[in-house]
CSV table of N, CA and C in Angstrom, one decimal:
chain,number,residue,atom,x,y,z
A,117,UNK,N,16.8,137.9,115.9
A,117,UNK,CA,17.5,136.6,115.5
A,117,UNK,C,18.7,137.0,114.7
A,118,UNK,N,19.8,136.2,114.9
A,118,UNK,CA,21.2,136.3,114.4
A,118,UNK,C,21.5,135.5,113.2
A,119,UNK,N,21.8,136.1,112.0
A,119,UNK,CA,22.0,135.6,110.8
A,119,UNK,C,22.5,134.5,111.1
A,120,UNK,N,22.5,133.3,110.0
A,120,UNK,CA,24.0,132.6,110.1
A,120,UNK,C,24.3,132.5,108.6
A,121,UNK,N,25.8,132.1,108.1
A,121,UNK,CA,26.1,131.9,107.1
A,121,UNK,C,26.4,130.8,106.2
A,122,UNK,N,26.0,130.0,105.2
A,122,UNK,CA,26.2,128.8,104.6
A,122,UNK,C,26.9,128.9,103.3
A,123,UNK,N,28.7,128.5,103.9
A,123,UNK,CA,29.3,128.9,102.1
A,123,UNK,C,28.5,127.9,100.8
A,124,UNK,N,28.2,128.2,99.5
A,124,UNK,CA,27.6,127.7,98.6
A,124,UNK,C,28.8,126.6,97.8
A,125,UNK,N,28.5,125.5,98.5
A,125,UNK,CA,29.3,124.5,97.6
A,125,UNK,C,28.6,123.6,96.5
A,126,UNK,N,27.3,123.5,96.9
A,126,UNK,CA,26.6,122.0,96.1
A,126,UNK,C,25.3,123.0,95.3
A,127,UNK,N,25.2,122.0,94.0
A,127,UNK,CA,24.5,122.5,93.1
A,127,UNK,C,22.8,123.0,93.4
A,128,UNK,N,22.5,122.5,94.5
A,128,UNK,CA,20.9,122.8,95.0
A,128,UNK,C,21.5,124.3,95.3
A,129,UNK,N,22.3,124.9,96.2
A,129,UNK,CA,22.1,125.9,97.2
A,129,UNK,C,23.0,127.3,95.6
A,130,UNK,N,23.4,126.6,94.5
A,130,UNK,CA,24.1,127.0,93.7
A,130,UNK,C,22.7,127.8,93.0
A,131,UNK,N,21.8,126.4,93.0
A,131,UNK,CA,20.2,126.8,92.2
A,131,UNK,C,19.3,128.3,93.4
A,132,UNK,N,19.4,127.9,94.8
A,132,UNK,CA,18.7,129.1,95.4
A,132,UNK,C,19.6,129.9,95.4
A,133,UNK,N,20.7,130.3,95.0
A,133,UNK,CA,21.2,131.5,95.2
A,133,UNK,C,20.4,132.5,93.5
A,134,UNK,N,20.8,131.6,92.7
A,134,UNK,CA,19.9,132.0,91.2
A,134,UNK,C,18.6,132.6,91.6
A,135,UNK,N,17.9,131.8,92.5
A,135,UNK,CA,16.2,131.9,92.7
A,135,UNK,C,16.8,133.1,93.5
A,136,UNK,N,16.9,133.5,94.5
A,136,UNK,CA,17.5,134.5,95.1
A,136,UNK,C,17.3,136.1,94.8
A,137,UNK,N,18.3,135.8,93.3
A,137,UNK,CA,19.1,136.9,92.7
A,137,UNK,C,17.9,137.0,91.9
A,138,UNK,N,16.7,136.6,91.0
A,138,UNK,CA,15.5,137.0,90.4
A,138,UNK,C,14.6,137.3,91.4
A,139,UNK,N,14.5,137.0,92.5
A,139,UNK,CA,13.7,138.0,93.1
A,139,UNK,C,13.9,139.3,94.1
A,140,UNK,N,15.6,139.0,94.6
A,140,UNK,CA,15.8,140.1,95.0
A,140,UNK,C,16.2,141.2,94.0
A,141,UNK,N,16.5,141.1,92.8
A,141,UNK,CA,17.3,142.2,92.2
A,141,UNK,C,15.9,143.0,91.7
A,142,UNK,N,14.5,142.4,91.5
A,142,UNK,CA,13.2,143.1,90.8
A,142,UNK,C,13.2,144.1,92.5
A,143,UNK,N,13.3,143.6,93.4
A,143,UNK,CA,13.1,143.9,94.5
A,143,UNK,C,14.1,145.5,94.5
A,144,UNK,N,15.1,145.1,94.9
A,144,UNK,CA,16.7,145.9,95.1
A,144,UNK,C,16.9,147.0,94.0
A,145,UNK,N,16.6,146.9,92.4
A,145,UNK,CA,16.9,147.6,91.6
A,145,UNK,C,15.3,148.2,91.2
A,146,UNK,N,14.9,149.1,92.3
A,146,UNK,CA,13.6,149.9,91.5
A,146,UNK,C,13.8,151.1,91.0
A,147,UNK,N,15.3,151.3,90.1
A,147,UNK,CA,15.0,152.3,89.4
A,147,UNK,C,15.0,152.0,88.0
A,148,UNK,N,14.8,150.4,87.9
A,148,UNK,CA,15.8,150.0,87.3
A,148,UNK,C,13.9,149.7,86.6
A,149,UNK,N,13.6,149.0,85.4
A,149,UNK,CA,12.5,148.0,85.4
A,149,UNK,C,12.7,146.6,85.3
A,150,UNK,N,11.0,146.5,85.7
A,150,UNK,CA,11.9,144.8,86.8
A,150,UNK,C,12.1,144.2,85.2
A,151,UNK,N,11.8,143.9,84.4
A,151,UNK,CA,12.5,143.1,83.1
A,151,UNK,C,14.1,143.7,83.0
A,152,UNK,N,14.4,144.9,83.1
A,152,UNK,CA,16.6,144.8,83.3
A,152,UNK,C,16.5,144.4,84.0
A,153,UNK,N,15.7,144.6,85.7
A,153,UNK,CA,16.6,143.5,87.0
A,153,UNK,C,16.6,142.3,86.5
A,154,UNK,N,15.4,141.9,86.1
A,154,UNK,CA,15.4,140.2,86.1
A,154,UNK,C,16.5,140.0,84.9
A,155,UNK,N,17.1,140.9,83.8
A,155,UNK,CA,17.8,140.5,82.9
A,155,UNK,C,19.6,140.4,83.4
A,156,UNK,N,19.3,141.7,84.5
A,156,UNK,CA,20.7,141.6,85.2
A,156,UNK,C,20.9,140.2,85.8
A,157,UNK,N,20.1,140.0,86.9
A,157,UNK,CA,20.1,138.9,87.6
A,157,UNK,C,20.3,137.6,87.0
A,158,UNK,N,20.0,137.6,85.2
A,158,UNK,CA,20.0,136.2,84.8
A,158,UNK,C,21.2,136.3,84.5
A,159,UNK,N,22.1,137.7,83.8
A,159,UNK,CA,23.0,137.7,83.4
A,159,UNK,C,24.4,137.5,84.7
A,160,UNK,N,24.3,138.2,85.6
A,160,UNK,CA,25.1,137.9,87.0
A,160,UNK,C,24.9,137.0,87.9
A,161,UNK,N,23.8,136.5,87.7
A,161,UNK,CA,23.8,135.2,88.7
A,161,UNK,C,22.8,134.2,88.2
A,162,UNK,N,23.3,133.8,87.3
A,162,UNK,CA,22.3,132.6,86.1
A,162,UNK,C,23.2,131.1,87.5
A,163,UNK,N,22.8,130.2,87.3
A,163,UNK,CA,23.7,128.6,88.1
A,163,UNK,C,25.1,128.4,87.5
A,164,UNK,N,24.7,128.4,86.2
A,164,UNK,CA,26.1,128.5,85.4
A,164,UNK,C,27.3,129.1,85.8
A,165,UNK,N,26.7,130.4,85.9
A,165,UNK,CA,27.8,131.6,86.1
A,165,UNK,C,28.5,131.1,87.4
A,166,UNK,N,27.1,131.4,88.4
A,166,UNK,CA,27.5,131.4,90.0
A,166,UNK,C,28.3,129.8,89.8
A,167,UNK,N,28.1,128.9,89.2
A,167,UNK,CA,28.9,127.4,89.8
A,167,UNK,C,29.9,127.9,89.3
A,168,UNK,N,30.8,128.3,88.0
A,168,UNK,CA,31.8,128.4,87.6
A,168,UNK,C,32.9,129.7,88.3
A,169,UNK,N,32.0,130.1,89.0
A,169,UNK,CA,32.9,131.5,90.0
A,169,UNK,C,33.0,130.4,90.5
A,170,UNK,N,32.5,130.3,91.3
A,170,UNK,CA,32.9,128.7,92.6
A,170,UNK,C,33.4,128.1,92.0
A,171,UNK,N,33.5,127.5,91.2
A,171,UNK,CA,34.3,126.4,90.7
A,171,UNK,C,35.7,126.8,90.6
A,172,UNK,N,35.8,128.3,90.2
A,172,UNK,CA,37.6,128.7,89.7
A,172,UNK,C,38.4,128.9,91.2
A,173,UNK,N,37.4,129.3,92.3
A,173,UNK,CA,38.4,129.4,93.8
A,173,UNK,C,38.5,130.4,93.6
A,174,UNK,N,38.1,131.2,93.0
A,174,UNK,CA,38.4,133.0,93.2
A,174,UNK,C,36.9,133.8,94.2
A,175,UNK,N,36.0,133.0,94.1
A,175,UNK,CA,35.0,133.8,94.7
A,175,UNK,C,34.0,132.5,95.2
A,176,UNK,N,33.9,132.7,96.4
A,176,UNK,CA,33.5,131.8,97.4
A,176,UNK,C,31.6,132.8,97.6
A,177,UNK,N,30.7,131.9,97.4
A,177,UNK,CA,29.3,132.7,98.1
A,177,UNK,C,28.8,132.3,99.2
A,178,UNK,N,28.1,132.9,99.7
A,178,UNK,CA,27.3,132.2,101.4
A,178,UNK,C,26.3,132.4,100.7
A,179,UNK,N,25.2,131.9,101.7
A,179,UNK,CA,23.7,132.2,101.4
A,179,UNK,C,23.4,132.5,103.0
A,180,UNK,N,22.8,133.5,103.1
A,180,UNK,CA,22.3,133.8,104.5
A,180,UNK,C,21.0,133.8,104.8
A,181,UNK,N,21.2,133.5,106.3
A,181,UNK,CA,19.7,132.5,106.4
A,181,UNK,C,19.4,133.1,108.5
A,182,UNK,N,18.1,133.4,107.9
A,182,UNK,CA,17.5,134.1,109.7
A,182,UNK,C,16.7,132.4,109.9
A,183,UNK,N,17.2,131.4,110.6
A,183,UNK,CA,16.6,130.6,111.4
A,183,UNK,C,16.8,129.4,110.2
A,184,UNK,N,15.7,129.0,109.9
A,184,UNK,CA,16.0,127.9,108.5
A,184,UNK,C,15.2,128.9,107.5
A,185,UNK,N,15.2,130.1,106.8
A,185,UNK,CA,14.9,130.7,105.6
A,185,UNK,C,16.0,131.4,105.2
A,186,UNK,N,16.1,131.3,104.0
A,186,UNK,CA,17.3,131.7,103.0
A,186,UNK,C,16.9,133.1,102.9
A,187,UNK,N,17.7,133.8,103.3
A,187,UNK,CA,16.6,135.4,102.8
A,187,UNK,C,17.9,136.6,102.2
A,188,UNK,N,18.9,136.2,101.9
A,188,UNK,CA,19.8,136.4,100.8
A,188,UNK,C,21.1,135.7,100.7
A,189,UNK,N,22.0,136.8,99.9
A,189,UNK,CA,23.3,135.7,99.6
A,189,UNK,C,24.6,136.9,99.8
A,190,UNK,N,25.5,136.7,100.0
A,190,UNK,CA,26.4,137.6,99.6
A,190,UNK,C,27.7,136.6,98.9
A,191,UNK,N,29.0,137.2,97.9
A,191,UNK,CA,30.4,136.5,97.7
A,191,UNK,C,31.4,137.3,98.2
A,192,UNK,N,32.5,136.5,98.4
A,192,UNK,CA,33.8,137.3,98.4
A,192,UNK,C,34.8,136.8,97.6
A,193,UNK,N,35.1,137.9,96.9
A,193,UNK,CA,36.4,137.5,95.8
A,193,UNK,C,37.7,137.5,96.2
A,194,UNK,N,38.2,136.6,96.3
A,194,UNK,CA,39.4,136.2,96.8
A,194,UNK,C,40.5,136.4,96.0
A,195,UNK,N,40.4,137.3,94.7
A,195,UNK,CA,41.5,137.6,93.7
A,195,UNK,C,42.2,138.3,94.0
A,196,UNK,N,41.8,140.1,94.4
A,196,UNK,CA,42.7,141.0,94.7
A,196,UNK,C,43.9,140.6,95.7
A,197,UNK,N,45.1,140.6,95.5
A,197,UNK,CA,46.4,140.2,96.3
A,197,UNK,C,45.9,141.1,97.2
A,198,UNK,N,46.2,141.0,98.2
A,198,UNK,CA,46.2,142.0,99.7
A,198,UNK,C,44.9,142.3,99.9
A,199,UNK,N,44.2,141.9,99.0
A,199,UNK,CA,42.8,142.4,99.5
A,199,UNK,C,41.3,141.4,98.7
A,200,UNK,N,40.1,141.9,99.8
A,200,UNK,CA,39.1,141.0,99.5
A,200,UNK,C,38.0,142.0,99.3
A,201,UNK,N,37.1,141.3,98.4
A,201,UNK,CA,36.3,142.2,97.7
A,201,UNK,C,34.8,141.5,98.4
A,202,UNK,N,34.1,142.2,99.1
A,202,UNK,CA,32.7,141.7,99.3
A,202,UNK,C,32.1,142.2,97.9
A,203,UNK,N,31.5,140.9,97.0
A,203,UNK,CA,31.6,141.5,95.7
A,203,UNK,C,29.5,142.0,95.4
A,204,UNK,N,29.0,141.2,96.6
A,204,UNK,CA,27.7,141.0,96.1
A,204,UNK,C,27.0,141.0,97.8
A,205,UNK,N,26.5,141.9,98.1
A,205,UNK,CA,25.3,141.6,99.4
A,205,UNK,C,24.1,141.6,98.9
A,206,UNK,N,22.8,140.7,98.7
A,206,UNK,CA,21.8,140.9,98.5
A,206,UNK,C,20.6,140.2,99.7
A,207,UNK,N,19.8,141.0,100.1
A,207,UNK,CA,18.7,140.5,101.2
A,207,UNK,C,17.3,141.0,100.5
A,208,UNK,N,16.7,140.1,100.8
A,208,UNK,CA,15.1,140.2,100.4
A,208,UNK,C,14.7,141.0,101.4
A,209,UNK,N,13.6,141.6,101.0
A,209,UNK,CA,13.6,143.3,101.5
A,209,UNK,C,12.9,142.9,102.7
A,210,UNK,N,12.3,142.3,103.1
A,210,UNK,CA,11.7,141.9,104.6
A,210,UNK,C,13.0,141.7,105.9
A,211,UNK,N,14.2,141.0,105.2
A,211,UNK,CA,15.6,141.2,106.3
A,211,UNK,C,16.5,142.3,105.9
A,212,UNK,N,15.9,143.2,105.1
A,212,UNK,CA,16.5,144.4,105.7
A,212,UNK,C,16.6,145.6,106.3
A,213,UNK,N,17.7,146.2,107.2
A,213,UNK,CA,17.3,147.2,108.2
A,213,UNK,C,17.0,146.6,109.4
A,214,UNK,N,18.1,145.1,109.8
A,214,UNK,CA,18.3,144.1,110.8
A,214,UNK,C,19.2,144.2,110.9
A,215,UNK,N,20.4,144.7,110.7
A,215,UNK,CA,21.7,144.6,110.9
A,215,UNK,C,22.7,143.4,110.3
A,216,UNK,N,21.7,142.5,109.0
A,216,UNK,CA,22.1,141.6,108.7
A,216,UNK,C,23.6,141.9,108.4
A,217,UNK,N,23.4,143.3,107.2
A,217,UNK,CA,24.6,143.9,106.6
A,217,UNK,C,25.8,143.8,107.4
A,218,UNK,N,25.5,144.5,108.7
A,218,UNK,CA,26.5,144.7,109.4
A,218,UNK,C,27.6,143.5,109.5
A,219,UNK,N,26.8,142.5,109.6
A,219,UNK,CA,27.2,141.4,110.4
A,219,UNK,C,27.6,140.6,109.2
A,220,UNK,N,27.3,140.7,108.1
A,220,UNK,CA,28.4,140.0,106.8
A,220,UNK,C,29.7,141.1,106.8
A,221,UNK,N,29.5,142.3,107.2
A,221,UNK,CA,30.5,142.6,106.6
A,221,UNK,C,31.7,142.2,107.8
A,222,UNK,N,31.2,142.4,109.1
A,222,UNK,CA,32.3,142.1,109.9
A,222,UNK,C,32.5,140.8,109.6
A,223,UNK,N,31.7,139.6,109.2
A,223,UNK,CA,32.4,138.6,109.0
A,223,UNK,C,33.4,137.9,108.2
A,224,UNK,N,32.8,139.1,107.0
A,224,UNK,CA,33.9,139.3,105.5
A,224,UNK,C,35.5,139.7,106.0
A,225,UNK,N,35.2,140.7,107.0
A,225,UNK,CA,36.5,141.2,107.3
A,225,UNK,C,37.5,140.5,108.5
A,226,UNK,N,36.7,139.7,109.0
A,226,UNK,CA,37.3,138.4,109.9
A,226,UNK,C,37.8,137.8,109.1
A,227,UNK,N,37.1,137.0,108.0
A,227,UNK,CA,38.4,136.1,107.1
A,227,UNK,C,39.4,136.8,106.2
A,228,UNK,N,38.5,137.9,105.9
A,228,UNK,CA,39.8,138.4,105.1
A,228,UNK,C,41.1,138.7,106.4
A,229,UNK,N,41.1,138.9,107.3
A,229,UNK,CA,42.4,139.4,108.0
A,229,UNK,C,42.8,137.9,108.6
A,230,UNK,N,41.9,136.9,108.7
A,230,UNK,CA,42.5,135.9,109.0
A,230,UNK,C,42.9,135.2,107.9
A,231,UNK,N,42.8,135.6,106.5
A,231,UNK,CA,43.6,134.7,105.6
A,231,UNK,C,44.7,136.4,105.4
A,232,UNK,N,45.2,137.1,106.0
A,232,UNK,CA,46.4,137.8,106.1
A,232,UNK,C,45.9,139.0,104.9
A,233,UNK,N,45.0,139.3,105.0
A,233,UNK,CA,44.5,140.6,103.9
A,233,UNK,C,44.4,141.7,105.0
A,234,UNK,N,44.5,143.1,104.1
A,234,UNK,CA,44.7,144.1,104.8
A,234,UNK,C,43.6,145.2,104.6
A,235,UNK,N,42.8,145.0,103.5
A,235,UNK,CA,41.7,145.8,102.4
A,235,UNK,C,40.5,144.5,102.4
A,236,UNK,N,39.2,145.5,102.7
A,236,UNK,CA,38.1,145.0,102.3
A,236,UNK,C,37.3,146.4,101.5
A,237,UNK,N,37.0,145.9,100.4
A,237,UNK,CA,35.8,146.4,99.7
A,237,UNK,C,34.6,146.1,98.9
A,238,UNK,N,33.8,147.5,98.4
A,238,UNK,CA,32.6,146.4,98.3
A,238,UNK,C,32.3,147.2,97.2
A,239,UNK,N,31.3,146.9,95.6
A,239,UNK,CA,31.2,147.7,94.7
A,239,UNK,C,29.6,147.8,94.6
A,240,UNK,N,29.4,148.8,94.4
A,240,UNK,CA,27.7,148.9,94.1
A,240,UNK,C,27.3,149.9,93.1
A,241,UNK,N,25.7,150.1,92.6
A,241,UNK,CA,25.2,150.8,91.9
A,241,UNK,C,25.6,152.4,92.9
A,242,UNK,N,26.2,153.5,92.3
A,242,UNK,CA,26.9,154.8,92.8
A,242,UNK,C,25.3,155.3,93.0
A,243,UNK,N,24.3,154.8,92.4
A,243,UNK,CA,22.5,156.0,92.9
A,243,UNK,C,22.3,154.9,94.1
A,244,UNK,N,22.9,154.0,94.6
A,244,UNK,CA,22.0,153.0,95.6
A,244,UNK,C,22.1,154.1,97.2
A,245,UNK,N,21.5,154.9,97.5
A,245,UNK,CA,21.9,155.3,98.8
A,245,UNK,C,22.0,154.8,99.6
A,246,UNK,N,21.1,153.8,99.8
A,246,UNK,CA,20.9,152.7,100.7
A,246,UNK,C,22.4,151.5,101.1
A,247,UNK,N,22.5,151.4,99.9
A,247,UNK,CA,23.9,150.6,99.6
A,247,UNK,C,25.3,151.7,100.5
A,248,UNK,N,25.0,153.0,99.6
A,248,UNK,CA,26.1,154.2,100.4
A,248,UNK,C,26.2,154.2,101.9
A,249,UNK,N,25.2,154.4,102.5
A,249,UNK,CA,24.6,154.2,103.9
A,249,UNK,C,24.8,153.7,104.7
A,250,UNK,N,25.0,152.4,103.9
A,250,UNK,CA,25.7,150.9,104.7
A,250,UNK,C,27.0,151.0,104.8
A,251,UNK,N,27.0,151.4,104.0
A,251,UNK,CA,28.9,151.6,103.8
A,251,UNK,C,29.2,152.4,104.7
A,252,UNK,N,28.8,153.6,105.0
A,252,UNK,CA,29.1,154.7,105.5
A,252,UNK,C,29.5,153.9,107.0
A,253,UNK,N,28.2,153.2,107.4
A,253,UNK,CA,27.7,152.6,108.6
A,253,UNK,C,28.6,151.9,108.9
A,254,UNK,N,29.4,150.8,108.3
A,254,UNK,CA,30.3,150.0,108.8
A,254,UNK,C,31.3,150.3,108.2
A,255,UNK,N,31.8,152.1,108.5
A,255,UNK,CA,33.0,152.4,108.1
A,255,UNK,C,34.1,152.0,106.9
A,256,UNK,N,33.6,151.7,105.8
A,256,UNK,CA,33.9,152.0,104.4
A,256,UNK,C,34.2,153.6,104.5
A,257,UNK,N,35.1,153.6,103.5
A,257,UNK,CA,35.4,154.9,102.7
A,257,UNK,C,35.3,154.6,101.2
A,258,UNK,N,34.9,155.9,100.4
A,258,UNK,CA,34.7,156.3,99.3
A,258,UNK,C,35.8,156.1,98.4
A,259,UNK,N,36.2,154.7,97.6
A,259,UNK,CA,37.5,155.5,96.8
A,259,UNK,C,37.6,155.2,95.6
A,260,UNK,N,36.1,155.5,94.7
A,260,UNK,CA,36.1,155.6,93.3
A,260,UNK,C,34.9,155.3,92.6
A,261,UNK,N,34.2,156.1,92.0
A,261,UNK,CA,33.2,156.1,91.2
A,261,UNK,C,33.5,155.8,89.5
A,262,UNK,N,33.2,154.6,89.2
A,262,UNK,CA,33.5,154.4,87.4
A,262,UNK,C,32.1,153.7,86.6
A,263,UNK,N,32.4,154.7,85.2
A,263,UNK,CA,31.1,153.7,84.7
A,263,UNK,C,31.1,152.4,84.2
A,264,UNK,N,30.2,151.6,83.9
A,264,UNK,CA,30.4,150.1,83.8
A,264,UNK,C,29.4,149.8,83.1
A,265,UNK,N,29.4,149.0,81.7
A,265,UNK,CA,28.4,148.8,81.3
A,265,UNK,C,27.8,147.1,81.6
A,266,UNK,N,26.9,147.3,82.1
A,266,UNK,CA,26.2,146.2,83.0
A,266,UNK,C,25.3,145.0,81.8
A,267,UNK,N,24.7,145.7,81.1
A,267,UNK,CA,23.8,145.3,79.7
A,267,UNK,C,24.4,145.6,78.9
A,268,UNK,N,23.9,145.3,77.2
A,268,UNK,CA,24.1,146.3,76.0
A,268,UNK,C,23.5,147.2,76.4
A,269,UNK,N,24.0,148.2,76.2
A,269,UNK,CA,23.4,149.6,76.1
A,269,UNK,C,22.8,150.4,77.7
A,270,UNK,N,23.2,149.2,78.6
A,270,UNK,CA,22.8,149.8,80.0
A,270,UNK,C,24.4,149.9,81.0
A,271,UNK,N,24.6,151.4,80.9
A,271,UNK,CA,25.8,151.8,81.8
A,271,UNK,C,25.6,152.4,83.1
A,272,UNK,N,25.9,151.9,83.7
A,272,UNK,CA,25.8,152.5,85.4
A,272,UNK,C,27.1,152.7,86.3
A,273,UNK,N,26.8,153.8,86.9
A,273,UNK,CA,28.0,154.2,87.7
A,273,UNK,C,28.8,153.0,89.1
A,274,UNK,N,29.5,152.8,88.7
A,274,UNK,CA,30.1,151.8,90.3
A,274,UNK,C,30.4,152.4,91.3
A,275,UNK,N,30.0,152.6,92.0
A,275,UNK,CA,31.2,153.2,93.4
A,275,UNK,C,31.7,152.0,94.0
A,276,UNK,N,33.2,152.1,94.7
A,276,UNK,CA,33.7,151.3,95.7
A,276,UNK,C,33.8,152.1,96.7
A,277,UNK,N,33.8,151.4,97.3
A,277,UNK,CA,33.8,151.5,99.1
A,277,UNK,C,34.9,150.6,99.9
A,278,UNK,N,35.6,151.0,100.7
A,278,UNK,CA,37.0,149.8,101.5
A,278,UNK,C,37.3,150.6,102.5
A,279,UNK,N,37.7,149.3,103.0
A,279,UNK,CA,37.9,149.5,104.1
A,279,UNK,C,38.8,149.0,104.7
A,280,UNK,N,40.1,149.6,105.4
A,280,UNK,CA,41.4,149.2,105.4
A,280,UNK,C,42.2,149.3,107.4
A,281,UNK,N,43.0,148.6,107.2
A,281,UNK,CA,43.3,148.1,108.5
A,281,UNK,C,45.0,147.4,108.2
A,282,UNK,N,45.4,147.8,109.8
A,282,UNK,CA,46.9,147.6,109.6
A,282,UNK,C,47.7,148.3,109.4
């Protein structure tokens, strides 16, 4: 079955992307313990946060969906000039290793070249291999590992990944 994508405009789909982001991040970050996921998740994707990215026009979210089940979300930040940031892929662990990934990212990179961008990239936890993997897969390159402090007192390495055309 072939994903489809639903950009997040209205406050219900604003609320399942929240519900989402608490159960996929206990899921997604098992190195992590699930009280930091669930604390990351409240702190990066509380309704608040996520309505007010949407709300500024700098970062637009989908919520992806195999048939009528929501089974994750990804954004794209539309800040960088010349370039777009796939800022967030997350799938609940049953859709993935489906090729969901694949298929956001070519889609990411379809609008970014049709709104005239030349760079897509994507930032993740630098221990996620799985995350690396994917990158590798749909031809990302490596171009920068920095630390970031995510929590008080909780710093983790970022890698970017991009991918460039033109």
């Amino acid at each position: 079955m072939n994903p489809t994508f639903k950009q997040v405009t209205k406050s219900r789909y604003v609320s399942l992307v929240s519900e989402l982001a608490q159960e996929i991040f206990v899921q997604h970050y098992t190195k992590l313990t699930p009280k930091v996921a669930a604390a990351l998740a409240e702190k990066y994707q509380s309704d608040i946060l996520t309505d007010d990215e949407i709300h500024s026009g700098v970062i637009n979210y989908f919520l992806v969906y195999l048939g009528s089940e929501p089974v994750g979300y990804f954004a794209l930040d539309l800040g960088p000039a010349g370039a777009m940031c796939l800022s967030r892929i997350f799938l609940k662990e049953k859709a993935r290793g489906q090729g969901i990934g694949r298929s956001i990212a070519a889609y990411a990179q379809k609008l970014a070249e049709g709104d005239g961008r030349s760079r897509l990239y994507i930032k993740f936890w630098a221990k996620d291999l799985k995350a690396e993997g994917f990158c590798k897969k749909c031809r990302f390159r490596k171009a920068e590992v920095v630390p970031m402090e995510v929590l008080d007192g909780v710093t983790l390495d970022i890698a970017t990944y991009e991918k460039l055309w033109r």
